[in-house]
mmCIF file of C-alpha atoms in Angstrom:
data_model
loop_
_atom_site.group_PDB
_atom_site.id
_atom_site.type_symbol
_atom_site.label_atom_id
_atom_site.label_comp_id
_atom_site.label_asym_id
_atom_site.label_seq_id
_atom_site.Cartn_x
_atom_site.Cartn_y
_atom_site.Cartn_z
ATOM 1 C CA MET Q 1 -77.232 -65.253 96.756
ATOM 2 C CA LYS Q 2 -79.605 -63.622 98.836
ATOM 3 C CA PHE Q 3 -79.031 -61.161 101.547
ATOM 4 C CA PHE Q 4 -80.747 -58.634 103.901
ATOM 5 C CA HIS Q 5 -79.317 -55.004 104.168
ATOM 6 C CA LEU Q 6 -80.069 -53.154 107.539
ATOM 7 C CA SER Q 7 -78.210 -50.190 109.193
ATOM 8 C CA ASP Q 8 -78.915 -47.860 111.976
ATOM 9 C CA LEU Q 9 -80.556 -49.799 114.550
ATOM 10 C CA HIS Q 10 -79.856 -47.104 117.060
ATOM 11 C CA ILE Q 11 -80.643 -49.459 120.108
ATOM 12 C CA GLY Q 12 -81.075 -47.543 123.307
ATOM 13 C CA LEU Q 13 -82.405 -44.467 121.552
ATOM 14 C CA LYS Q 14 -84.854 -42.122 123.317
ATOM 15 C CA LEU Q 15 -87.354 -40.165 121.418
ATOM 16 C CA LEU Q 16 -87.428 -36.824 123.251
ATOM 17 C CA ASN Q 17 -87.132 -38.821 126.424
ATOM 18 C CA ARG Q 18 -89.674 -41.536 125.452
ATOM 19 C CA ASP Q 19 -88.157 -45.156 125.806
ATOM 20 C CA LEU Q 20 -88.141 -46.914 122.369
ATOM 21 C CA SER Q 21 -87.000 -50.445 123.806
ATOM 22 C CA GLU Q 22 -90.405 -52.034 123.347
ATOM 23 C CA ASP Q 23 -90.678 -50.528 119.814
ATOM 24 C CA GLN Q 24 -87.401 -51.558 118.778
ATOM 25 C CA GLU Q 25 -88.027 -55.125 120.226
ATOM 26 C CA TYR Q 26 -91.177 -55.449 118.078
ATOM 27 C CA ILE Q 27 -89.232 -54.454 114.812
ATOM 28 C CA PHE Q 28 -86.264 -56.824 115.495
ATOM 29 C CA ARG Q 29 -89.053 -59.857 116.066
ATOM 30 C CA GLN Q 30 -90.308 -58.618 112.634
ATOM 31 C CA ILE Q 31 -86.882 -58.784 110.975
ATOM 32 C CA THR Q 32 -86.417 -62.213 112.386
ATOM 33 C CA ASP Q 33 -89.707 -63.292 111.164
ATOM 34 C CA LEU Q 34 -88.908 -61.912 107.607
ATOM 35 C CA ALA Q 35 -85.520 -63.828 107.737
ATOM 36 C CA VAL Q 36 -87.315 -67.041 108.477
ATOM 37 C CA LEU Q 37 -90.001 -66.324 105.448
ATOM 38 C CA HIS Q 38 -87.307 -65.440 102.899
ATOM 39 C CA ARG Q 39 -84.428 -67.394 104.130
ATOM 40 C CA PRO Q 40 -81.425 -65.046 103.117
ATOM 41 C CA ASP Q 41 -77.872 -66.119 103.099
ATOM 42 C CA ALA Q 42 -76.766 -63.367 105.188
ATOM 43 C CA VAL Q 43 -78.160 -60.430 107.175
ATOM 44 C CA VAL Q 44 -75.880 -57.267 106.713
ATOM 45 C CA ILE Q 45 -76.048 -54.644 109.245
ATOM 46 C CA ALA Q 46 -74.293 -51.252 108.145
ATOM 47 C CA GLY Q 47 -73.422 -49.577 111.345
ATOM 48 C CA ASP Q 48 -74.911 -47.795 114.422
ATOM 49 C CA ILE Q 49 -75.877 -50.728 116.370
ATOM 50 C CA TYR Q 50 -76.306 -48.747 119.526
ATOM 51 C CA ASP Q 51 -77.211 -44.966 119.820
ATOM 52 C CA ARG Q 52 -74.381 -44.316 122.176
ATOM 53 C CA ALA Q 53 -70.587 -45.482 122.434
ATOM 54 C CA VAL Q 54 -71.415 -46.882 125.889
ATOM 55 C CA PRO Q 55 -74.852 -48.294 125.618
ATOM 56 C CA SER Q 56 -76.838 -49.202 128.631
ATOM 57 C CA ALA Q 57 -77.113 -52.792 129.892
ATOM 58 C CA GLU Q 58 -80.836 -52.986 128.681
ATOM 59 C CA ALA Q 59 -79.579 -52.091 125.117
ATOM 60 C CA VAL Q 60 -76.879 -54.720 125.168
ATOM 61 C CA GLU Q 61 -79.604 -57.315 126.303
ATOM 62 C CA LEU Q 62 -81.834 -56.164 123.623
ATOM 63 C CA PHE Q 63 -79.102 -56.408 120.863
ATOM 64 C CA ASP Q 64 -78.206 -59.895 122.391
ATOM 65 C CA ARG Q 65 -81.867 -61.173 122.180
ATOM 66 C CA PHE Q 66 -82.006 -59.761 118.577
ATOM 67 C CA LEU Q 67 -78.833 -61.551 117.416
ATOM 68 C CA THR Q 68 -79.744 -64.732 119.342
ATOM 69 C CA GLY Q 69 -82.998 -64.872 117.618
ATOM 70 C CA LEU Q 70 -81.693 -64.521 114.228
ATOM 71 C CA THR Q 71 -78.932 -67.040 114.524
ATOM 72 C CA GLN Q 72 -81.224 -69.524 116.203
ATOM 73 C CA SER Q 73 -83.991 -69.204 113.512
ATOM 74 C CA LEU Q 74 -81.486 -69.686 110.715
ATOM 75 C CA PRO Q 75 -78.190 -71.519 112.036
ATOM 76 C CA GLY Q 76 -76.450 -71.546 108.501
ATOM 77 C CA MET Q 77 -77.095 -67.909 107.912
ATOM 78 C CA ALA Q 78 -74.051 -65.416 108.169
ATOM 79 C CA VAL Q 79 -74.384 -62.279 110.186
ATOM 80 C CA MET Q 80 -72.140 -59.238 109.199
ATOM 81 C CA ILE Q 81 -71.878 -56.209 111.284
ATOM 82 C CA ILE Q 82 -69.982 -53.188 111.250
ATOM 83 C CA SER Q 83 -69.455 -50.315 113.626
ATOM 84 C CA GLY Q 84 -71.074 -46.781 112.948
ATOM 85 C CA ASN Q 85 -70.144 -43.303 114.200
ATOM 86 C CA HIS Q 86 -72.331 -43.652 117.292
ATOM 87 C CA ASP Q 87 -70.821 -47.153 118.296
ATOM 88 C CA SER Q 88 -67.414 -48.129 120.228
ATOM 89 C CA GLY Q 89 -65.278 -49.683 117.593
ATOM 90 C CA LEU Q 90 -63.179 -51.172 120.313
ATOM 91 C CA ARG Q 91 -66.259 -52.652 122.120
ATOM 92 C CA LEU Q 92 -67.818 -54.112 118.759
ATOM 93 C CA ASN Q 93 -64.528 -55.589 117.973
ATOM 94 C CA CYS Q 94 -64.541 -57.514 121.109
ATOM 95 C CA PHE Q 95 -64.428 -61.503 120.653
ATOM 96 C CA ARG Q 96 -64.359 -60.613 116.809
ATOM 97 C CA SER Q 97 -62.215 -63.916 115.950
ATOM 98 C CA VAL Q 98 -64.530 -65.988 118.276
ATOM 99 C CA LEU Q 99 -67.756 -64.841 116.770
ATOM 100 C CA ALA Q 100 -66.473 -65.348 113.365
ATOM 101 C CA ARG Q 101 -66.237 -69.052 114.023
ATOM 102 C CA GLN Q 102 -70.034 -68.864 114.456
ATOM 103 C CA GLN Q 103 -70.829 -67.229 111.292
ATOM 104 C CA VAL Q 104 -71.339 -63.818 113.291
ATOM 105 C CA HIS Q 105 -68.763 -61.244 111.644
ATOM 106 C CA MET Q 106 -68.773 -58.280 113.934
ATOM 107 C CA ILE Q 107 -66.074 -55.554 112.755
ATOM 108 C CA GLY Q 108 -65.510 -52.718 115.034
ATOM 109 C CA LEU Q 109 -62.270 -51.231 113.736
ATOM 110 C CA PRO Q 110 -61.101 -50.375 110.174
ATOM 111 C CA PRO Q 111 -57.341 -51.505 109.295
ATOM 112 C CA GLN Q 112 -54.626 -49.595 111.253
ATOM 113 C CA ARG Q 113 -51.327 -51.080 110.603
ATOM 114 C CA PRO Q 114 -49.747 -51.564 107.254
ATOM 115 C CA GLU Q 115 -50.225 -55.743 107.467
ATOM 116 C CA GLU Q 116 -53.883 -55.029 108.107
ATOM 117 C CA PHE Q 117 -56.588 -54.853 105.373
ATOM 118 C CA ILE Q 118 -60.416 -54.401 105.189
ATOM 119 C CA GLU Q 119 -61.859 -57.306 106.421
ATOM 120 C CA LYS Q 120 -63.438 -59.741 103.970
ATOM 121 C CA VAL Q 121 -65.885 -62.535 104.206
ATOM 122 C CA VAL Q 122 -66.247 -64.729 101.210
ATOM 123 C CA LEU Q 123 -69.680 -66.746 100.746
ATOM 124 C CA LYS Q 124 -70.322 -69.035 98.011
ATOM 125 C CA ASP Q 125 -73.413 -70.201 95.860
ATOM 126 C CA ASN Q 126 -73.861 -71.732 92.279
ATOM 127 C CA TRP Q 127 -71.987 -68.906 90.625
ATOM 128 C CA GLY Q 128 -69.164 -68.911 92.632
ATOM 129 C CA PRO Q 129 -67.662 -66.663 95.499
ATOM 130 C CA VAL Q 130 -69.320 -63.324 96.628
ATOM 131 C CA ASN Q 131 -66.802 -61.352 98.504
ATOM 132 C CA PHE Q 132 -68.051 -58.934 101.340
ATOM 133 C CA TYR Q 133 -65.878 -56.197 102.359
ATOM 134 C CA LEU Q 134 -66.692 -55.018 105.886
ATOM 135 C CA LEU Q 135 -65.389 -51.259 106.535
ATOM 136 C CA PRO Q 136 -66.493 -49.887 110.035
ATOM 137 C CA PHE Q 137 -66.901 -45.999 110.033
ATOM 138 C CA VAL Q 138 -63.514 -44.296 109.471
ATOM 139 C CA LYS Q 139 -62.174 -41.051 110.598
ATOM 140 C CA PRO Q 140 -58.861 -39.876 109.007
ATOM 141 C CA SER Q 141 -57.021 -40.172 112.375
ATOM 142 C CA MET Q 142 -57.689 -43.842 112.865
ATOM 143 C CA VAL Q 143 -55.981 -44.846 109.737
ATOM 144 C CA LYS Q 144 -53.134 -42.313 108.982
ATOM 145 C CA GLN Q 145 -50.440 -45.006 109.632
ATOM 146 C CA ILE Q 146 -51.584 -46.633 106.458
ATOM 147 C CA VAL Q 147 -52.775 -44.041 104.188
ATOM 148 C CA GLY Q 148 -50.592 -41.142 105.220
ATOM 149 C CA THR Q 149 -51.177 -37.435 105.572
ATOM 150 C CA GLU Q 150 -51.004 -34.174 103.848
ATOM 151 C CA GLU Q 151 -47.557 -32.450 103.117
ATOM 152 C CA ASN Q 152 -47.792 -30.480 105.905
ATOM 153 C CA GLY Q 153 -48.585 -33.375 108.559
ATOM 154 C CA ASN Q 154 -52.276 -32.712 108.736
ATOM 155 C CA ASN Q 155 -54.938 -35.576 108.427
ATOM 156 C CA LEU Q 156 -56.101 -36.253 104.813
ATOM 157 C CA SER Q 157 -59.719 -35.476 104.034
ATOM 158 C CA TYR Q 158 -62.426 -38.070 104.492
ATOM 159 C CA ASN Q 159 -62.672 -38.551 100.815
ATOM 160 C CA GLU Q 160 -58.868 -38.950 100.079
ATOM 161 C CA THR Q 161 -58.556 -41.350 103.046
ATOM 162 C CA LEU Q 162 -61.595 -43.665 101.893
ATOM 163 C CA ARG Q 163 -59.996 -43.744 98.275
ATOM 164 C CA ARG Q 164 -56.684 -44.476 99.513
ATOM 165 C CA LEU Q 165 -58.119 -47.261 101.967
ATOM 166 C CA LEU Q 166 -59.871 -48.766 98.834
ATOM 167 C CA ASP Q 167 -56.963 -48.443 96.569
ATOM 168 C CA ARG Q 168 -55.026 -50.720 98.981
ATOM 169 C CA GLU Q 169 -57.438 -53.830 98.491
ATOM 170 C CA THR Q 170 -56.986 -56.335 95.574
ATOM 171 C CA ILE Q 171 -60.381 -56.444 94.254
ATOM 172 C CA ASP Q 172 -61.227 -59.007 91.554
ATOM 173 C CA GLU Q 173 -63.734 -57.354 89.411
ATOM 174 C CA SER Q 174 -64.604 -60.512 87.540
ATOM 175 C CA GLN Q 175 -66.013 -61.678 90.758
ATOM 176 C CA ARG Q 176 -69.170 -60.501 92.772
ATOM 177 C CA ASN Q 177 -68.065 -57.777 95.256
ATOM 178 C CA VAL Q 178 -70.245 -56.124 98.224
ATOM 179 C CA LEU Q 179 -68.994 -53.212 100.197
ATOM 180 C CA VAL Q 180 -70.484 -52.899 103.846
ATOM 181 C CA SER Q 181 -69.729 -49.278 104.817
ATOM 182 C CA HIS Q 182 -70.879 -46.375 107.424
ATOM 183 C CA GLN Q 183 -69.870 -42.932 106.009
ATOM 184 C CA PHE Q 184 -71.629 -39.993 104.273
ATOM 185 C CA TYR Q 185 -71.138 -40.838 100.384
ATOM 186 C CA LEU Q 186 -72.563 -38.217 98.195
ATOM 187 C CA PRO Q 187 -74.571 -39.267 94.868
ATOM 188 C CA PRO Q 188 -72.657 -38.046 91.769
ATOM 189 C CA HIS Q 189 -73.343 -34.312 90.871
ATOM 190 C CA VAL Q 190 -75.023 -33.901 94.267
ATOM 191 C CA GLN Q 191 -73.869 -31.193 96.898
ATOM 192 C CA ALA Q 192 -73.902 -32.096 100.442
ATOM 193 C CA GLU Q 193 -76.419 -29.303 101.091
ATOM 194 C CA GLN Q 194 -78.896 -30.949 98.696
ATOM 195 C CA VAL Q 195 -79.155 -34.233 100.857
ATOM 196 C CA GLU Q 196 -82.155 -34.056 103.373
ATOM 197 C CA ARG Q 197 -80.747 -35.099 106.621
ATOM 198 C CA MET Q 198 -82.900 -36.252 109.683
ATOM 199 C CA GLU Q 199 -82.878 -34.632 113.133
ATOM 200 C CA SER Q 200 -81.367 -37.805 114.518
ATOM 201 C CA GLU Q 201 -78.272 -37.715 112.373
ATOM 202 C CA ILE Q 202 -74.739 -36.302 113.617
ATOM 203 C CA ARG Q 203 -73.729 -33.807 111.145
ATOM 204 C CA THR Q 204 -70.140 -32.343 110.812
ATOM 205 C CA VAL Q 205 -69.755 -28.385 110.207
ATOM 206 C CA GLY Q 206 -68.876 -27.886 106.649
ATOM 207 C CA ASN Q 207 -69.684 -31.344 105.628
ATOM 208 C CA ILE Q 208 -66.099 -32.235 106.010
ATOM 209 C CA ASP Q 209 -66.804 -36.124 106.315
ATOM 210 C CA GLU Q 210 -68.574 -36.169 102.896
ATOM 211 C CA VAL Q 211 -67.165 -38.689 100.466
ATOM 212 C CA SER Q 212 -67.593 -39.165 96.714
ATOM 213 C CA GLY Q 213 -70.094 -41.908 95.654
ATOM 214 C CA GLU Q 214 -68.386 -42.590 92.764
ATOM 215 C CA MET Q 215 -65.704 -44.624 94.249
ATOM 216 C CA LEU Q 216 -68.422 -47.272 95.194
ATOM 217 C CA GLN Q 217 -68.882 -48.227 91.503
ATOM 218 C CA ILE Q 218 -66.135 -50.812 91.734
ATOM 219 C CA PHE Q 219 -68.619 -52.948 93.865
ATOM 220 C CA ASP Q 220 -71.802 -54.671 92.566
ATOM 221 C CA TYR Q 221 -73.518 -53.488 95.605
ATOM 222 C CA ALA Q 222 -72.601 -50.949 98.346
ATOM 223 C CA ALA Q 223 -74.754 -51.787 101.448
ATOM 224 C CA LEU Q 224 -74.484 -48.292 103.338
ATOM 225 C CA GLY Q 225 -75.285 -47.005 106.633
ATOM 226 C CA HIS Q 226 -75.349 -43.416 108.118
ATOM 227 C CA ILE Q 227 -78.038 -41.471 106.353
ATOM 228 C CA HIS Q 228 -81.524 -42.489 108.207
ATOM 229 C CA LYS Q 229 -83.707 -41.674 105.230
ATOM 230 C CA PRO Q 230 -83.621 -44.321 102.322
ATOM 231 C CA MET Q 231 -81.417 -43.085 99.665
ATOM 232 C CA LYS Q 232 -79.556 -44.183 96.503
ATOM 233 C CA VAL Q 233 -76.174 -43.102 95.701
ATOM 234 C CA GLY Q 234 -76.391 -42.999 92.014
ATOM 235 C CA ASP Q 235 -78.660 -46.269 91.610
ATOM 236 C CA GLU Q 236 -80.446 -48.948 93.479
ATOM 237 C CA PHE Q 237 -77.192 -50.995 93.651
ATOM 238 C CA HIS Q 238 -75.460 -48.485 95.743
ATOM 239 C CA ARG Q 239 -77.562 -47.265 98.562
ATOM 240 C CA TYR Q 240 -78.538 -46.381 102.269
ATOM 241 C CA CYS Q 241 -81.477 -48.496 103.488
ATOM 242 C CA GLY Q 242 -82.421 -45.921 106.209
ATOM 243 C CA THR Q 243 -83.428 -46.922 109.764
ATOM 244 C CA PRO Q 244 -85.778 -49.639 110.616
ATOM 245 C CA LEU Q 245 -87.583 -47.518 112.867
ATOM 246 C CA ALA Q 246 -88.232 -43.675 113.302
ATOM 247 C CA CYS Q 247 -85.615 -42.091 115.208
ATOM 248 C CA SER Q 248 -86.751 -38.806 115.094
ATOM 249 C CA VAL Q 249 -89.887 -36.502 114.521
ATOM 250 C CA SER Q 250 -88.442 -35.530 111.232
ATOM 251 C CA GLU Q 251 -88.680 -39.051 109.948
ATOM 252 C CA ALA Q 252 -92.717 -39.033 110.690
ATOM 253 C CA GLY Q 253 -94.601 -40.542 107.733
ATOM 254 C CA GLN Q 254 -91.388 -42.435 106.202
ATOM 255 C CA GLU Q 255 -91.841 -46.054 105.234
ATOM 256 C CA LYS Q 256 -89.350 -48.062 106.452
ATOM 257 C CA GLY Q 257 -88.015 -51.536 105.291
ATOM 258 C CA ILE Q 258 -85.314 -53.978 104.797
ATOM 259 C CA VAL Q 259 -83.426 -53.917 101.365
ATOM 260 C CA MET Q 260 -83.401 -57.633 100.288
ATOM 261 C CA VAL Q 261 -80.464 -58.045 97.442
ATOM 262 C CA GLU Q 262 -80.729 -61.167 95.235
ATOM 263 C CA MET Q 263 -77.450 -61.860 93.189
ATOM 264 C CA VAL Q 264 -77.360 -64.573 90.605
ATOM 265 C CA GLU Q 265 -74.178 -64.542 87.830
ATOM 266 C CA LYS Q 266 -71.966 -61.519 87.761
ATOM 267 C CA GLY Q 267 -74.038 -58.277 86.542
ATOM 268 C CA ASN Q 268 -77.348 -59.959 87.546
ATOM 269 C CA LEU Q 269 -78.940 -58.800 90.584
ATOM 270 C CA LYS Q 270 -82.137 -57.094 91.899
ATOM 271 C CA THR Q 271 -83.214 -55.263 95.238
ATOM 272 C CA SER Q 272 -86.597 -55.147 96.502
ATOM 273 C CA VAL Q 273 -87.864 -53.509 99.758
ATOM 274 C CA LEU Q 274 -89.721 -55.619 102.492
ATOM 275 C CA PRO Q 275 -91.719 -53.348 104.663
ATOM 276 C CA LEU Q 276 -91.429 -52.961 108.196
ATOM 277 C CA VAL Q 277 -94.534 -51.992 110.433
ATOM 278 C CA PRO Q 278 -93.995 -50.286 113.531
ATOM 279 C CA LEU Q 279 -95.709 -50.876 116.938
ATOM 280 C CA ARG Q 280 -96.642 -47.382 116.937
ATOM 281 C CA LYS Q 281 -95.966 -44.650 114.357
ATOM 282 C CA VAL Q 282 -94.195 -41.197 114.872
ATOM 283 C CA ARG Q 283 -96.802 -38.566 113.747
ATOM 284 C CA LEU Q 284 -96.896 -34.819 113.426
ATOM 285 C CA PHE Q 285 -100.370 -33.131 113.731
ATOM 286 C CA ARG Q 286 -100.818 -29.564 112.863
ATOM 287 C CA GLY Q 287 -103.844 -27.395 113.356
ATOM 288 C CA THR Q 288 -106.172 -25.807 115.973
ATOM 289 C CA LEU Q 289 -106.643 -27.540 119.313
ATOM 290 C CA SER Q 290 -109.939 -28.791 118.547
ATOM 291 C CA GLN Q 291 -108.722 -30.041 115.020
ATOM 292 C CA VAL Q 292 -105.765 -31.977 116.765
ATOM 293 C CA LEU Q 293 -107.940 -33.357 119.476
ATOM 294 C CA ALA Q 294 -110.090 -35.173 116.834
ATOM 295 C CA GLN Q 295 -107.180 -37.224 115.851
ATOM 296 C CA ALA Q 296 -106.633 -38.919 119.126
ATOM 297 C CA CYS Q 297 -104.547 -42.140 119.095
ATOM 298 C CA ASP Q 298 -101.659 -44.074 120.793
ATOM 299 C CA ASP Q 299 -98.755 -43.294 118.352
ATOM 300 C CA TYR Q 300 -95.941 -40.941 119.319
ATOM 301 C CA VAL Q 301 -97.015 -37.385 118.626
ATOM 302 C CA THR Q 302 -95.834 -33.984 118.014
ATOM 303 C CA VAL Q 303 -98.610 -31.354 117.819
ATOM 304 C CA ILE Q 304 -97.992 -27.882 116.237
ATOM 305 C CA LEU Q 305 -101.028 -25.795 117.605
ATOM 306 C CA THR Q 306 -102.033 -22.898 115.048
ATOM 307 C CA ASP Q 307 -104.597 -21.429 117.268
ATOM 308 C CA ARG Q 308 -104.548 -17.580 117.147
ATOM 309 C CA THR Q 309 -106.345 -16.873 120.469
ATOM 310 C CA ASP Q 310 -104.980 -17.445 123.848
ATOM 311 C CA LEU Q 311 -105.268 -20.981 125.352
ATOM 312 C CA ASP Q 312 -105.579 -22.025 128.763
ATOM 313 C CA ILE Q 313 -101.988 -23.637 129.166
ATOM 314 C CA LEU Q 314 -103.027 -26.048 131.889
ATOM 315 C CA ASP Q 315 -106.446 -27.236 130.196
ATOM 316 C CA MET Q 316 -104.594 -27.507 126.839
ATOM 317 C CA GLN Q 317 -101.930 -29.680 127.972
ATOM 318 C CA ASP Q 318 -104.224 -32.128 129.986
ATOM 319 C CA ARG Q 319 -106.615 -32.333 126.982
ATOM 320 C CA LEU Q 320 -103.634 -33.159 124.605
ATOM 321 C CA ARG Q 321 -102.237 -35.768 127.012
ATOM 322 C CA ASN Q 322 -105.698 -37.572 127.570
ATOM 323 C CA ALA Q 323 -105.971 -37.719 123.829
ATOM 324 C CA PHE Q 324 -102.301 -38.716 123.090
ATOM 325 C CA PRO Q 325 -100.698 -40.894 125.745
ATOM 326 C CA ARG Q 326 -97.600 -41.009 124.244
ATOM 327 C CA LEU Q 327 -97.261 -37.164 123.278
ATOM 328 C CA LEU Q 328 -93.743 -36.064 122.613
ATOM 329 C CA GLU Q 329 -94.150 -32.156 122.462
ATOM 330 C CA ILE Q 330 -96.580 -29.485 121.871
ATOM 331 C CA ARG Q 331 -95.507 -26.458 119.681
ATOM 332 C CA ARG Q 332 -97.184 -23.218 119.258
ATOM 333 C CA GLU Q 333 -97.362 -21.489 115.851
ATOM 334 C CA THR Q 334 -97.670 -17.762 116.831
ATOM 335 C CA ILE Q 335 -97.729 -14.523 114.658
ATOM 336 C CA ARG Q 336 -95.613 -12.624 117.068
ATOM 337 C CA GLN Q 337 -91.670 -13.363 116.983
ATOM 338 C CA ALA Q 338 -89.428 -12.230 119.745
ATOM 339 C CA ASP Q 339 -86.846 -9.662 118.914
ATOM 340 C CA TYR Q 340 -84.055 -11.544 120.254
ATOM 341 C CA ARG Q 341 -84.453 -14.553 117.608
ATOM 342 C CA VAL Q 342 -81.765 -14.759 115.061
ATOM 343 C CA GLN Q 343 -83.199 -13.107 111.857
ATOM 344 C CA ALA Q 344 -82.831 -15.712 109.001
ATOM 345 C CA ASP Q 345 -84.629 -16.960 105.999
ATOM 346 C CA PRO Q 346 -87.800 -18.712 107.295
ATOM 347 C CA GLY Q 347 -87.619 -21.209 104.581
ATOM 348 C CA LYS Q 348 -83.988 -22.306 105.682
ATOM 349 C CA GLN Q 349 -82.914 -24.651 108.721
ATOM 350 C CA LEU Q 350 -79.708 -23.464 110.131
ATOM 351 C CA ASP Q 351 -77.120 -25.836 111.234
ATOM 352 C CA PRO Q 352 -75.201 -25.247 114.438
ATOM 353 C CA PHE Q 353 -72.280 -23.429 112.830
ATOM 354 C CA GLU Q 354 -74.607 -21.093 110.872
ATOM 355 C CA LEU Q 355 -76.728 -20.434 113.902
ATOM 356 C CA CYS Q 356 -73.503 -19.504 115.982
ATOM 357 C CA CYS Q 357 -72.279 -17.104 112.918
ATOM 358 C CA ALA Q 358 -75.511 -15.529 112.865
ATOM 359 C CA PHE Q 359 -75.445 -14.748 116.574
ATOM 360 C CA LEU Q 360 -71.948 -13.711 116.657
ATOM 361 C CA GLY Q 361 -72.243 -11.476 113.687
ATOM 362 C CA GLU Q 362 -69.015 -10.533 111.768
ATOM 363 C CA THR Q 363 -66.285 -13.151 112.220
ATOM 364 C CA THR Q 364 -63.018 -13.661 110.612
ATOM 365 C CA GLY Q 365 -61.939 -16.998 108.715
ATOM 366 C CA GLU Q 366 -59.736 -17.895 111.681
ATOM 367 C CA GLU Q 367 -62.544 -17.813 114.127
ATOM 368 C CA GLN Q 368 -64.675 -19.502 111.764
ATOM 369 C CA GLU Q 369 -62.277 -22.533 111.564
ATOM 370 C CA LEU Q 370 -62.089 -22.541 115.553
ATOM 371 C CA LEU Q 371 -65.790 -22.474 115.652
ATOM 372 C CA ARG Q 372 -66.169 -25.382 113.312
ATOM 373 C CA ASP Q 373 -63.427 -27.494 115.383
ATOM 374 C CA VAL Q 374 -65.366 -26.671 118.610
ATOM 375 C CA ILE Q 375 -68.858 -27.519 117.193
ATOM 376 C CA ASN Q 376 -67.547 -30.817 115.846
ATOM 377 C CA THR Q 377 -65.720 -31.910 118.911
ATOM 378 C CA VAL Q 378 -68.880 -31.170 121.007
ATOM 379 C CA GLN Q 379 -71.002 -33.330 118.607
ATOM 380 C CA GLU Q 380 -68.575 -36.387 118.773
ATOM 381 C CA VAL Q 381 -68.634 -35.933 122.599
ATOM 382 C CA ASN Q 382 -72.362 -35.964 122.767
ATOM 383 C CA ALA Q 383 -72.567 -39.154 120.613
ATOM 384 C CA LYS Q 384 -70.450 -41.068 123.210
#
């Protein structure tokens, strides 16, 4: 059994107002070409198909072309897709039964009623069945009817919610089992603050969405989505593949790729990464104006200027735009710091909650809880 592990396509994303549709289509054609070359039995996409819950018509058309190209190139191949936190689960769930007859399993919603369970797709090879459990992005409020609540009626934590959801399933550990999931799983003995997150990811205040990666061990492989940088959750068989294309300047220089998983008999599997080469890279150049101009290119570029002397603003911008037609932004690194800036450790990147607390000064525990709730709500609304 051979399958591709992809996630976080974020179709419709704009990179600092730059339209990436041409770049995304280029990557999708590469994925299709690699599928034709390696002939996987399945392609798994672990959430965040679109960048917004209500995607543009152009984004939907782009995904349609990608999916059509894949299924036409390899008619017998299964395609398994789950929704992520950026997607509308209801929209992705549309025509679920009809698509399944075409070997396209697009699952937008987790089980929500007692009689429902995690969608399971079974593929077979010479060593027997491989069970794929397709679990879309889950918030505790979505599934409280089947996992319950705390004694005081509040929603369970994300960790306890996922644990109870998985405990409901009858998983035959003598067979090969794969989980496809879109959550923030933490590697064993790692704190949430130690995980490097990209600028393009939505992060909850206090990391309330963290889930212990230990519960993944029951599965032979966990195809995970949500983290934009490739990351292993304990070992190479429980991992995030990362985005196929850089979604933010913080991903500049990252190598992107498809994780190809090959399974034979139970306990015998291997992974490899098939590199994806972008149409244009995301790059960050730091130096004086003359040093930066010497690196002219057609990539997406953020420039950090270190000149200590005053520059002619208009001339500087014109020269940089001529050198970099796809310039994203210009930053100045200066000695002087404005007095009104929040004072913080310069080596530490503050999240929105920490910035607000630093600005407000002394706050009570109740005020901090209210602030966390407001910030999380705003982040969720902005993603829709």
